[in-house]
Short mmCIF file of C-alpha atoms and ligand atoms in Angstrom, two decimals:
data_model
loop_
_atom_site.label_atom_id
_atom_site.label_comp_id
_atom_site.label_asym_id
_atom_site.label_seq_id
_atom_site.Cartn_x
_atom_site.Cartn_y
_atom_site.Cartn_z
CA UNK B 1 16.44 -14.23 21.59
CA UNK B 2 13.34 -13.88 19.48
CA UNK B 3 13.44 -15.52 16.08
CA UNK B 4 12.88 -12.66 13.62
CA UNK B 5 12.87 -14.85 10.49
CA UNK B 6 9.06 -14.46 10.02
CA UNK B 7 9.79 -10.87 8.94
CA UNK B 8 11.59 -12.11 5.84
CA UNK B 9 8.98 -14.53 4.56
CA UNK B 10 7.09 -13.51 1.43
CA UNK B 11 3.35 -13.02 1.68
CA UNK B 12 0.41 -12.36 -0.60
CA UNK B 13 -1.42 -9.09 0.01
CA UNK B 14 -4.36 -8.92 -2.38
CA UNK B 15 -2.97 -9.00 -5.91
CA UNK B 16 0.64 -8.58 -4.73
CA UNK B 17 3.15 -11.20 -3.69
CA UNK B 18 5.48 -9.13 -1.50
CA UNK B 19 9.01 -10.26 -0.68
CA UNK B 20 9.04 -9.62 3.06
CA UNK B 21 6.65 -8.58 5.84
CA UNK B 22 8.30 -5.20 6.43
CA UNK B 23 6.06 -2.40 5.16
CA UNK B 24 7.18 1.22 4.98
CA UNK B 25 4.41 3.22 6.70
CA UNK B 26 3.19 6.44 5.07
CA UNK B 27 5.35 9.38 6.13
CA UNK B 28 4.61 12.97 5.20
CA UNK B 29 7.98 14.57 4.53
CA UNK B 30 7.01 17.76 2.65
CA UNK B 31 9.55 17.57 -0.16
CA UNK B 32 7.16 18.17 -3.08
CA UNK B 33 7.22 21.57 -4.81
CA UNK B 34 5.24 24.47 -3.41
CA UNK B 35 2.73 23.63 -6.14
CA UNK B 36 2.39 20.12 -4.62
CA UNK B 37 4.18 18.31 -7.47
CA UNK B 38 6.33 15.25 -6.58
CA UNK B 39 10.07 15.81 -7.14
CA UNK B 40 13.16 13.85 -8.27
CA UNK B 41 14.38 14.10 -4.67
CA UNK B 42 11.31 12.11 -3.62
CA UNK B 43 12.08 9.45 -6.25
CA UNK B 44 15.58 9.06 -4.77
CA UNK B 45 14.22 8.81 -1.22
CA UNK B 46 11.67 6.12 -2.04
CA UNK B 47 14.13 4.17 -4.24
CA UNK B 48 16.55 4.06 -1.28
CA UNK B 49 13.81 2.27 0.69
CA UNK B 50 12.58 0.00 -2.15
CA UNK B 51 13.54 -3.29 -0.49
CA UNK B 52 10.62 -2.93 1.92
CA UNK B 53 8.03 -5.58 1.07
CA UNK B 54 5.63 -2.74 0.31
CA UNK B 55 5.96 1.04 0.47
CA UNK B 56 2.90 3.12 1.30
CA UNK B 57 3.47 6.64 0.00
CA UNK B 58 3.12 9.72 2.14
CA UNK B 59 -0.41 11.11 2.33
CA UNK B 60 -1.31 12.59 -1.06
CA UNK B 61 -4.10 15.12 -1.49
CA UNK B 62 -6.91 14.15 -3.88
CA UNK B 63 -8.28 17.68 -4.12
CA UNK B 64 -6.91 21.22 -3.59
CA UNK B 65 -9.61 21.90 -0.95
CA UNK B 66 -8.46 18.88 1.03
CA UNK B 67 -4.81 19.95 1.07
CA UNK B 68 -3.60 21.88 4.08
CA UNK B 69 0.08 21.25 4.54
CA UNK B 70 3.11 22.97 3.07
CA UNK B 71 4.85 21.12 0.18
CA UNK B 72 2.87 17.88 0.41
CA UNK B 73 2.15 16.12 -2.90
CA UNK B 74 -1.18 16.01 -4.68
CA UNK B 75 -2.67 13.72 -7.34
CA UNK B 76 -5.23 15.91 -9.10
CA UNK B 77 -3.24 17.20 -12.13
CA UNK B 78 -1.27 15.79 -15.08
CA UNK B 79 1.90 17.39 -13.73
CA UNK B 80 1.42 15.56 -10.41
CA UNK B 81 0.80 12.26 -12.23
CA UNK B 82 4.04 12.79 -14.18
CA UNK B 83 5.93 13.56 -10.95
CA UNK B 84 4.61 10.42 -9.29
CA UNK B 85 5.45 8.39 -12.41
CA UNK B 86 9.10 9.31 -11.81
CA UNK B 87 8.82 8.03 -8.23
CA UNK B 88 7.14 4.75 -9.03
CA UNK B 89 9.52 4.02 -11.91
CA UNK B 90 12.49 4.48 -9.56
CA UNK B 91 10.93 2.11 -7.01
CA UNK B 92 10.03 -0.49 -9.64
CA UNK B 93 13.54 -0.34 -11.09
CA UNK B 94 14.75 -1.65 -7.73
CA UNK B 95 12.09 -4.37 -7.59
CA UNK B 96 9.95 -2.53 -5.03
CA UNK B 97 6.16 -2.27 -4.73
CA UNK B 98 4.35 0.91 -3.82
CA UNK B 99 0.79 2.05 -3.06
CA UNK B 100 -0.32 5.68 -3.12
CA UNK B 101 -2.08 6.95 0.02
CA UNK B 102 -5.20 8.94 -0.96
CA UNK B 103 -5.91 11.80 1.43
CA UNK B 104 -8.35 14.59 2.18
CA UNK B 105 -7.80 16.55 5.39
CA UNK B 106 -11.34 17.87 5.96
CA UNK B 107 -11.43 20.07 9.07
CA UNK B 108 -7.63 19.91 9.49
CA UNK B 109 -7.07 22.29 6.53
CA UNK B 110 -6.23 25.86 7.56
CA UNK B 111 -8.01 28.58 5.54
CA UNK B 112 -4.53 29.88 4.62
CA UNK B 113 -4.16 26.98 2.17
CA UNK B 114 -7.52 27.40 0.42
CA UNK B 115 -7.79 31.08 -0.35
CA UNK B 116 -9.24 32.02 3.04
CA UNK B 117 -12.29 29.72 2.79
CA UNK B 118 -13.38 27.62 5.75
CA UNK B 119 -12.41 23.95 5.53
CA UNK B 120 -15.21 21.37 5.29
CA UNK B 121 -16.11 18.56 7.66
CA UNK B 122 -19.10 16.39 8.58
CA UNK B 123 -19.90 18.69 11.53
CA UNK B 124 -18.82 22.23 12.50
CA UNK B 125 -16.46 21.20 15.32
CA UNK B 126 -12.86 22.45 15.41
CA UNK B 127 -9.95 20.06 15.88
CA UNK B 128 -7.86 20.50 19.01
CA UNK B 129 -4.45 22.08 18.78
CA UNK B 130 -2.54 23.80 16.01
CA UNK B 131 -0.78 22.95 12.80
CA UNK B 132 1.76 24.15 10.26
CA UNK B 133 0.74 27.25 8.32
CA UNK B 134 2.22 28.05 4.90
CA UNK B 135 5.62 29.70 4.86
CA UNK B 136 5.21 33.50 4.68
CA UNK B 137 6.69 35.27 1.63
CA UNK B 138 10.39 36.00 2.15
CA UNK B 139 10.72 33.70 5.20
CA UNK B 140 13.67 31.35 4.73
CA UNK B 141 13.93 29.97 8.28
CA UNK B 142 13.78 26.23 8.86
CA UNK B 143 10.57 26.06 10.88
CA UNK B 144 7.06 26.86 9.72
CA UNK B 145 4.69 29.09 11.67
CA UNK B 146 1.93 27.33 13.64
CA UNK B 147 -1.76 28.30 13.73
CA UNK B 148 -4.78 26.86 15.58
CA UNK B 149 -7.37 24.80 13.72
CA UNK B 150 -10.63 26.58 12.85
CA UNK B 151 -14.30 25.64 13.09
CA UNK B 152 -15.09 24.01 9.73
CA UNK B 153 -18.31 24.42 7.79
CA UNK B 154 -20.70 21.47 7.72
CA UNK B 155 -20.62 19.62 4.42
CA UNK B 156 -23.76 19.54 2.31
CA UNK B 157 -24.62 16.76 -0.14
CA UNK B 158 -22.78 18.42 -3.01
CA UNK B 159 -19.61 18.77 -0.88
CA UNK B 160 -19.86 15.08 0.00
CA UNK B 161 -20.35 14.11 -3.64
CA UNK B 162 -17.40 16.23 -4.75
CA UNK B 163 -15.01 14.72 -2.19
CA UNK B 164 -16.15 11.20 -3.10
CA UNK B 165 -15.53 12.05 -6.78
CA UNK B 166 -12.08 13.42 -5.88
CA UNK B 167 -11.12 10.13 -4.22
CA UNK B 168 -12.19 8.28 -7.38
CA UNK B 169 -10.18 10.68 -9.56
CA UNK B 170 -7.18 10.23 -7.25
CA UNK B 171 -7.39 6.46 -7.69
CA UNK B 172 -7.69 6.80 -11.47
CA UNK B 173 -4.64 9.09 -11.51
CA UNK B 174 -2.67 6.68 -9.30
CA UNK B 175 -3.32 3.98 -11.89
CA UNK B 176 -2.14 6.35 -14.66
CA UNK B 177 1.05 7.06 -12.71
CA UNK B 178 1.75 3.32 -12.46
CA UNK B 179 1.18 2.58 -8.75
CA UNK B 180 0.66 -1.04 -7.69
CA UNK B 181 -2.34 -0.01 -5.64
CA UNK B 182 -3.85 2.67 -3.42
CA UNK B 183 -4.40 3.05 0.30
CA UNK B 184 -7.46 5.04 1.33
CA UNK B 185 -6.50 7.22 4.30
CA UNK B 186 -9.24 6.63 6.84
CA UNK B 187 -7.03 7.29 9.87
CA UNK B 188 -5.49 10.05 12.00
CA UNK B 189 -8.44 12.41 12.20
CA UNK B 190 -8.70 13.24 8.48
CA UNK B 191 -11.99 13.49 6.60
CA UNK B 192 -12.99 9.81 6.50
CA UNK B 193 -12.12 9.41 10.19
CA UNK B 194 -14.13 12.57 10.91
CA UNK B 195 -17.19 10.84 9.45
CA UNK B 196 -16.45 7.52 11.20
CA UNK B 197 -15.94 8.72 14.76
CA UNK B 198 -18.92 9.85 16.86
CA UNK B 199 -17.17 12.83 18.45
CA UNK B 200 -16.61 14.58 15.11
CA UNK B 201 -19.77 13.40 13.36
CA UNK B 202 -22.92 14.91 14.88
CA UNK B 203 -24.96 14.77 11.71
CA UNK B 204 -28.63 13.89 11.85
CA UNK B 205 -28.91 12.88 8.17
CA UNK B 206 -28.00 9.57 6.49
CA UNK B 207 -24.26 10.17 7.18
CA UNK B 208 -24.50 10.49 10.97
CA UNK B 209 -25.83 8.78 14.07
CA UNK B 210 -25.65 4.98 13.81
CA UNK B 211 -22.43 3.17 12.91
CA UNK B 212 -24.16 2.15 9.68
CA UNK B 213 -24.68 5.82 8.83
CA UNK B 214 -21.21 6.97 9.94
CA UNK B 215 -19.60 4.38 7.63
CA UNK B 216 -21.70 5.56 4.66
CA UNK B 217 -19.15 8.16 3.49
CA UNK B 218 -16.38 5.52 3.62
CA UNK B 219 -18.54 3.14 1.57
CA UNK B 220 -19.15 5.84 -1.04
CA UNK B 221 -15.41 6.53 -1.22
CA UNK B 222 -14.68 2.81 -1.62
CA UNK B 223 -17.34 2.58 -4.34
CA UNK B 224 -15.67 5.44 -6.23
CA UNK B 225 -12.15 4.08 -5.76
CA UNK B 226 -13.07 0.50 -6.68
CA UNK B 227 -14.57 1.72 -9.96
CA UNK B 228 -11.02 2.75 -10.91
CA UNK B 229 -8.90 -0.04 -9.48
CA UNK B 230 -9.62 -3.63 -8.46
CA UNK B 231 -10.38 -4.13 -4.74
CA UNK B 232 -7.44 -6.51 -4.37
CA UNK B 233 -5.25 -3.46 -5.01
CA UNK B 234 -7.00 -1.25 -2.46
CA UNK B 235 -6.08 -0.98 1.22
CA UNK B 236 -7.71 1.06 3.98
CA UNK B 237 -5.84 2.71 6.85
CA UNK B 238 -7.72 3.32 10.12
CA UNK B 239 -7.05 4.42 13.70
CA UNK B 240 -10.41 4.01 15.45
CA UNK B 241 -8.93 4.18 18.96
CA UNK B 242 -6.87 7.33 18.43
CA UNK B 243 -8.06 10.42 20.27
CA UNK B 244 -5.44 12.79 18.91
CA UNK B 245 -6.53 16.21 17.64
CA UNK B 246 -9.85 15.92 19.47
CA UNK B 247 -10.99 12.64 17.89
CA UNK B 248 -13.00 10.05 19.82
CA UNK B 249 -15.64 7.40 19.40
CA UNK B 250 -18.33 6.21 21.78
CA UNK B 251 -17.61 2.53 20.96
CA UNK B 252 -14.41 1.93 18.95
CA UNK B 253 -14.91 -1.84 19.06
CA UNK B 254 -18.31 -1.64 17.36
CA UNK B 255 -16.88 0.80 14.82
CA UNK B 256 -13.92 -1.49 14.09
CA UNK B 257 -16.24 -4.48 13.63
CA UNK B 258 -18.37 -2.52 11.17
CA UNK B 259 -15.32 -1.36 9.22
CA UNK B 260 -13.95 -4.91 9.14
CA UNK B 261 -17.25 -6.28 7.83
CA UNK B 262 -17.55 -3.69 5.10
CA UNK B 263 -13.95 -4.21 3.96
CA UNK B 264 -14.70 -7.95 3.76
CA UNK B 265 -17.71 -7.19 1.55
CA UNK B 266 -15.54 -5.08 -0.78
CA UNK B 267 -12.78 -7.73 -0.82
CA UNK B 268 -10.07 -5.20 0.01
CA UNK B 269 -6.41 -6.23 -0.15
CA UNK B 270 -5.75 -5.22 3.44
CA UNK B 271 -6.66 -3.12 6.45
CA UNK B 272 -3.76 -1.11 7.88
CA UNK B 273 -4.49 -0.61 11.58
CA UNK B 274 -2.66 2.02 13.62
CA UNK B 275 -2.92 0.82 17.20
CA UNK B 276 0.33 1.36 19.07
CA UNK B 277 1.63 -1.50 21.18
CA UNK B 278 3.58 1.04 23.25
CA UNK B 279 3.09 4.76 23.70
CA UNK B 280 5.14 6.85 21.34
CA UNK B 281 3.70 8.38 18.21
CA UNK B 282 0.27 8.16 19.88
CA UNK B 283 -1.09 6.63 23.07
CA UNK B 284 -1.60 2.91 23.42
CA UNK B 285 -5.37 2.26 23.74
CA UNK B 286 -6.84 0.72 26.90
CA UNK B 287 -9.07 -1.53 24.81
CA UNK B 288 -7.38 -2.52 21.54
CA UNK B 289 -9.70 -3.37 18.65
CA UNK B 290 -7.32 -5.54 16.62
CA UNK B 291 -8.99 -8.88 17.38
CA UNK B 292 -12.53 -7.64 16.69
CA UNK B 293 -11.43 -5.97 13.48
CA UNK B 294 -9.55 -9.03 12.26
CA UNK B 295 -12.45 -11.39 13.08
CA UNK B 296 -14.96 -9.21 11.22
CA UNK B 297 -12.64 -8.68 8.22
CA UNK B 298 -11.15 -12.15 7.85
CA UNK B 299 -8.53 -10.71 5.45
CA UNK B 300 -5.00 -9.37 5.62
CA UNK B 301 -4.17 -7.01 8.48
CA UNK B 302 -1.09 -4.81 8.48
CA UNK B 303 -0.45 -3.60 12.02
CA UNK B 304 1.37 -0.39 12.94
CA UNK B 305 2.53 1.49 15.98
CA UNK B 306 5.82 1.42 17.89
CA UNK B 307 7.01 -1.98 16.69
CA UNK B 308 10.62 -3.14 16.56
CA UNK B 309 11.98 -6.20 14.75
CA UNK B 310 11.27 -8.56 17.65
CA UNK B 311 7.73 -7.43 18.50
CA UNK B 312 6.93 -7.39 14.76
CA UNK B 313 8.20 -10.95 14.27
CA UNK B 314 6.16 -12.10 17.29
CA UNK B 315 2.99 -10.47 15.93
CA UNK B 316 3.48 -12.20 12.58
CA UNK B 317 4.38 -15.57 14.13
CA UNK B 318 1.33 -15.31 16.41
CA UNK B 319 -0.90 -14.81 13.37
CA UNK B 320 -2.32 -11.45 14.51
CA UNK B 321 -0.94 -9.60 11.48
CA UNK B 322 0.38 -10.60 8.06
CA UNK B 323 2.88 -7.74 7.98
CA UNK B 324 3.99 -4.84 10.16
CA UNK B 325 4.57 -1.29 9.02
CA UNK B 326 7.34 0.91 10.35
CA UNK B 327 7.14 4.70 10.27
CA UNK B 328 9.75 6.55 12.32
CA UNK B 329 12.40 3.83 11.87
CA UNK B 330 12.25 4.41 8.10
CA UNK B 331 13.25 8.08 8.39
CA UNK B 332 16.90 7.45 9.30
CA UNK B 333 17.29 3.83 8.12
CA UNK B 334 16.85 3.55 4.36
CA UNK B 335 18.23 -0.01 4.68
CA UNK B 336 15.85 -1.02 7.49
CA UNK B 337 15.29 -4.50 6.01
CA UNK B 338 19.00 -5.35 5.96
CA UNK B 339 19.63 -3.74 9.35
CA UNK B 340 16.95 -6.01 10.82
CA UNK B 341 18.37 -9.03 8.99
CA UNK B 342 21.89 -8.34 10.22
CA UNK B 343 20.96 -7.15 13.71
CA UNK B 344 22.67 -3.81 12.98
CA UNK B 345 21.76 -0.91 15.31
CA UNK B 346 19.17 1.57 14.07
CA UNK B 347 20.09 5.21 13.39
CA UNK B 348 18.01 7.89 15.13
CA UNK B 349 16.23 10.49 12.99
CA UNK B 350 16.73 14.23 13.29
CA UNK B 351 13.08 15.27 13.74
CA UNK B 352 13.92 18.93 12.97
CA UNK B 353 13.98 17.80 9.33
CA UNK B 354 10.96 15.47 9.50
CA UNK B 355 8.56 17.88 7.79
CA UNK B 356 10.82 20.60 6.40
CA UNK B 357 13.98 20.98 4.36
CA UNK B 358 15.35 19.48 1.20
CA UNK B 359 17.91 16.66 0.90
CA UNK B 360 19.32 17.17 4.40
CA UNK B 361 17.62 14.85 6.86
CA UNK B 362 15.85 13.19 3.92
CA UNK B 363 18.01 11.42 1.33
CA UNK B 364 21.33 11.79 3.18
CA UNK B 365 20.93 9.09 5.86
CA UNK B 366 23.63 6.47 5.18
CA UNK B 367 23.11 2.71 5.10
CA UNK B 368 24.86 0.58 7.77
CA UNK B 369 27.46 -0.45 5.18
CA UNK B 370 28.17 3.06 3.79
C1 FMN N 401 7.11 12.35 10.17
C2 FMN N 401 5.84 11.54 10.15
C3 FMN N 401 4.96 11.67 9.09
C4 FMN N 401 3.79 10.89 9.03
N1 FMN N 401 2.98 10.99 7.94
C5 FMN N 401 1.90 10.14 7.79
C6 FMN N 401 1.12 10.14 6.60
O1 FMN N 401 1.39 10.88 5.64
N2 FMN N 401 0.07 9.29 6.54
C7 FMN N 401 -0.26 8.45 7.57
O2 FMN N 401 -1.23 7.68 7.47
N3 FMN N 401 0.49 8.41 8.71
C8 FMN N 401 1.57 9.22 8.83
N4 FMN N 401 2.36 9.15 9.95
C9 FMN N 401 2.10 8.08 10.94
C10 FMN N 401 3.00 6.87 10.62
O3 FMN N 401 2.63 6.25 9.40
C11 FMN N 401 2.91 5.82 11.74
O4 FMN N 401 1.55 5.48 11.93
C12 FMN N 401 3.50 6.31 13.05
O5 FMN N 401 4.79 6.86 12.85
C13 FMN N 401 3.60 5.17 14.07
O6 FMN N 401 4.43 4.13 13.56
P1 FMN N 401 5.93 3.94 14.10
O7 FMN N 401 5.81 3.69 15.58
O8 FMN N 401 6.48 2.75 13.35
O9 FMN N 401 6.66 5.21 13.81
C14 FMN N 401 3.50 9.97 10.07
C15 FMN N 401 4.37 9.87 11.15
C16 FMN N 401 5.53 10.64 11.21
C17 FMN N 401 6.46 10.46 12.39
#
């Protein structure tokens, strides 16, 4: 049997000494208010999971124009800051640590969420597939309607500047709310990823073409964020090999190396790499970039994607990652750390309630000892 004790060793991640190597991955659960304000129910949910070494919050919109998902939280108003303060105080009261994930959806926003306007993106190329539309007035069913993504409008310099400013404001507001740090969401086909990957960035100006140019937007975001919070409290999440929603890059290894090098220059606390080791949430890549990324960065890597306790412990023992994040296992196992420690079986989530509902399928999963 694999020795899983490496999971329970403390580790330093930037400015934080965290008590174990089990990180709660960001999970959008759509339990904010319809006005995108974090709720007391969210504070309960995160506090239940506070014994994770580090919690990364669900994706949190930095700007109304970058928000395209029903009942997700934002971080652009005082009311949102106050809502998040309730969450972080509940997590801190249980000795937990938590970073806020800063998010802008770019082309993945449906016009329905932004007053009928077109969403913005580096290039006017629609994402593949469809997504959740807002709940129509008077509809009280469980499931949300789905609509296809639209062709976004190409961002001009003032759009770019305003999104960069919004990331900086999001970081400043996260500090006001009391978060231990922030994670910049550069993964999963959202705006930063849209600039990074060659298939979604066809620009011919300083933000497109070479890898150097495609990482420019990310560098500007990191400049804005690191003016508000020290780099050893900033992480970056990336998924350079993911092709979901019509993403793709001509050379993910070169892109990963460039991202690693720039994160080293900024002195970021960590890079959070989504690169599944088995197919599940997304496909396992033919050519993983982990080693190239880690060599170029030289700092702390948190790895994610279809891990269990044994594969996570092996990755940590083998030195390929300092910590492993778990997404789906955290939905139905608020006590994931103690279940791993005790070898207790994991509960299976009810995915019907992953992105909709209230307390059911959210705060009502029991611990193994309940
Ligand atoms: C319900 C659900 C919501 C998610 N929301 C986010 C999110 O807000 N931000 C993010 O970066 N990834 C999000 N993800 C991706 C997870 O963080 C993680 O990368 C994915 O589940 C793979 O890890 P796992 O195999 O441990 O589940 C979400 C995944 C699921 C299943």
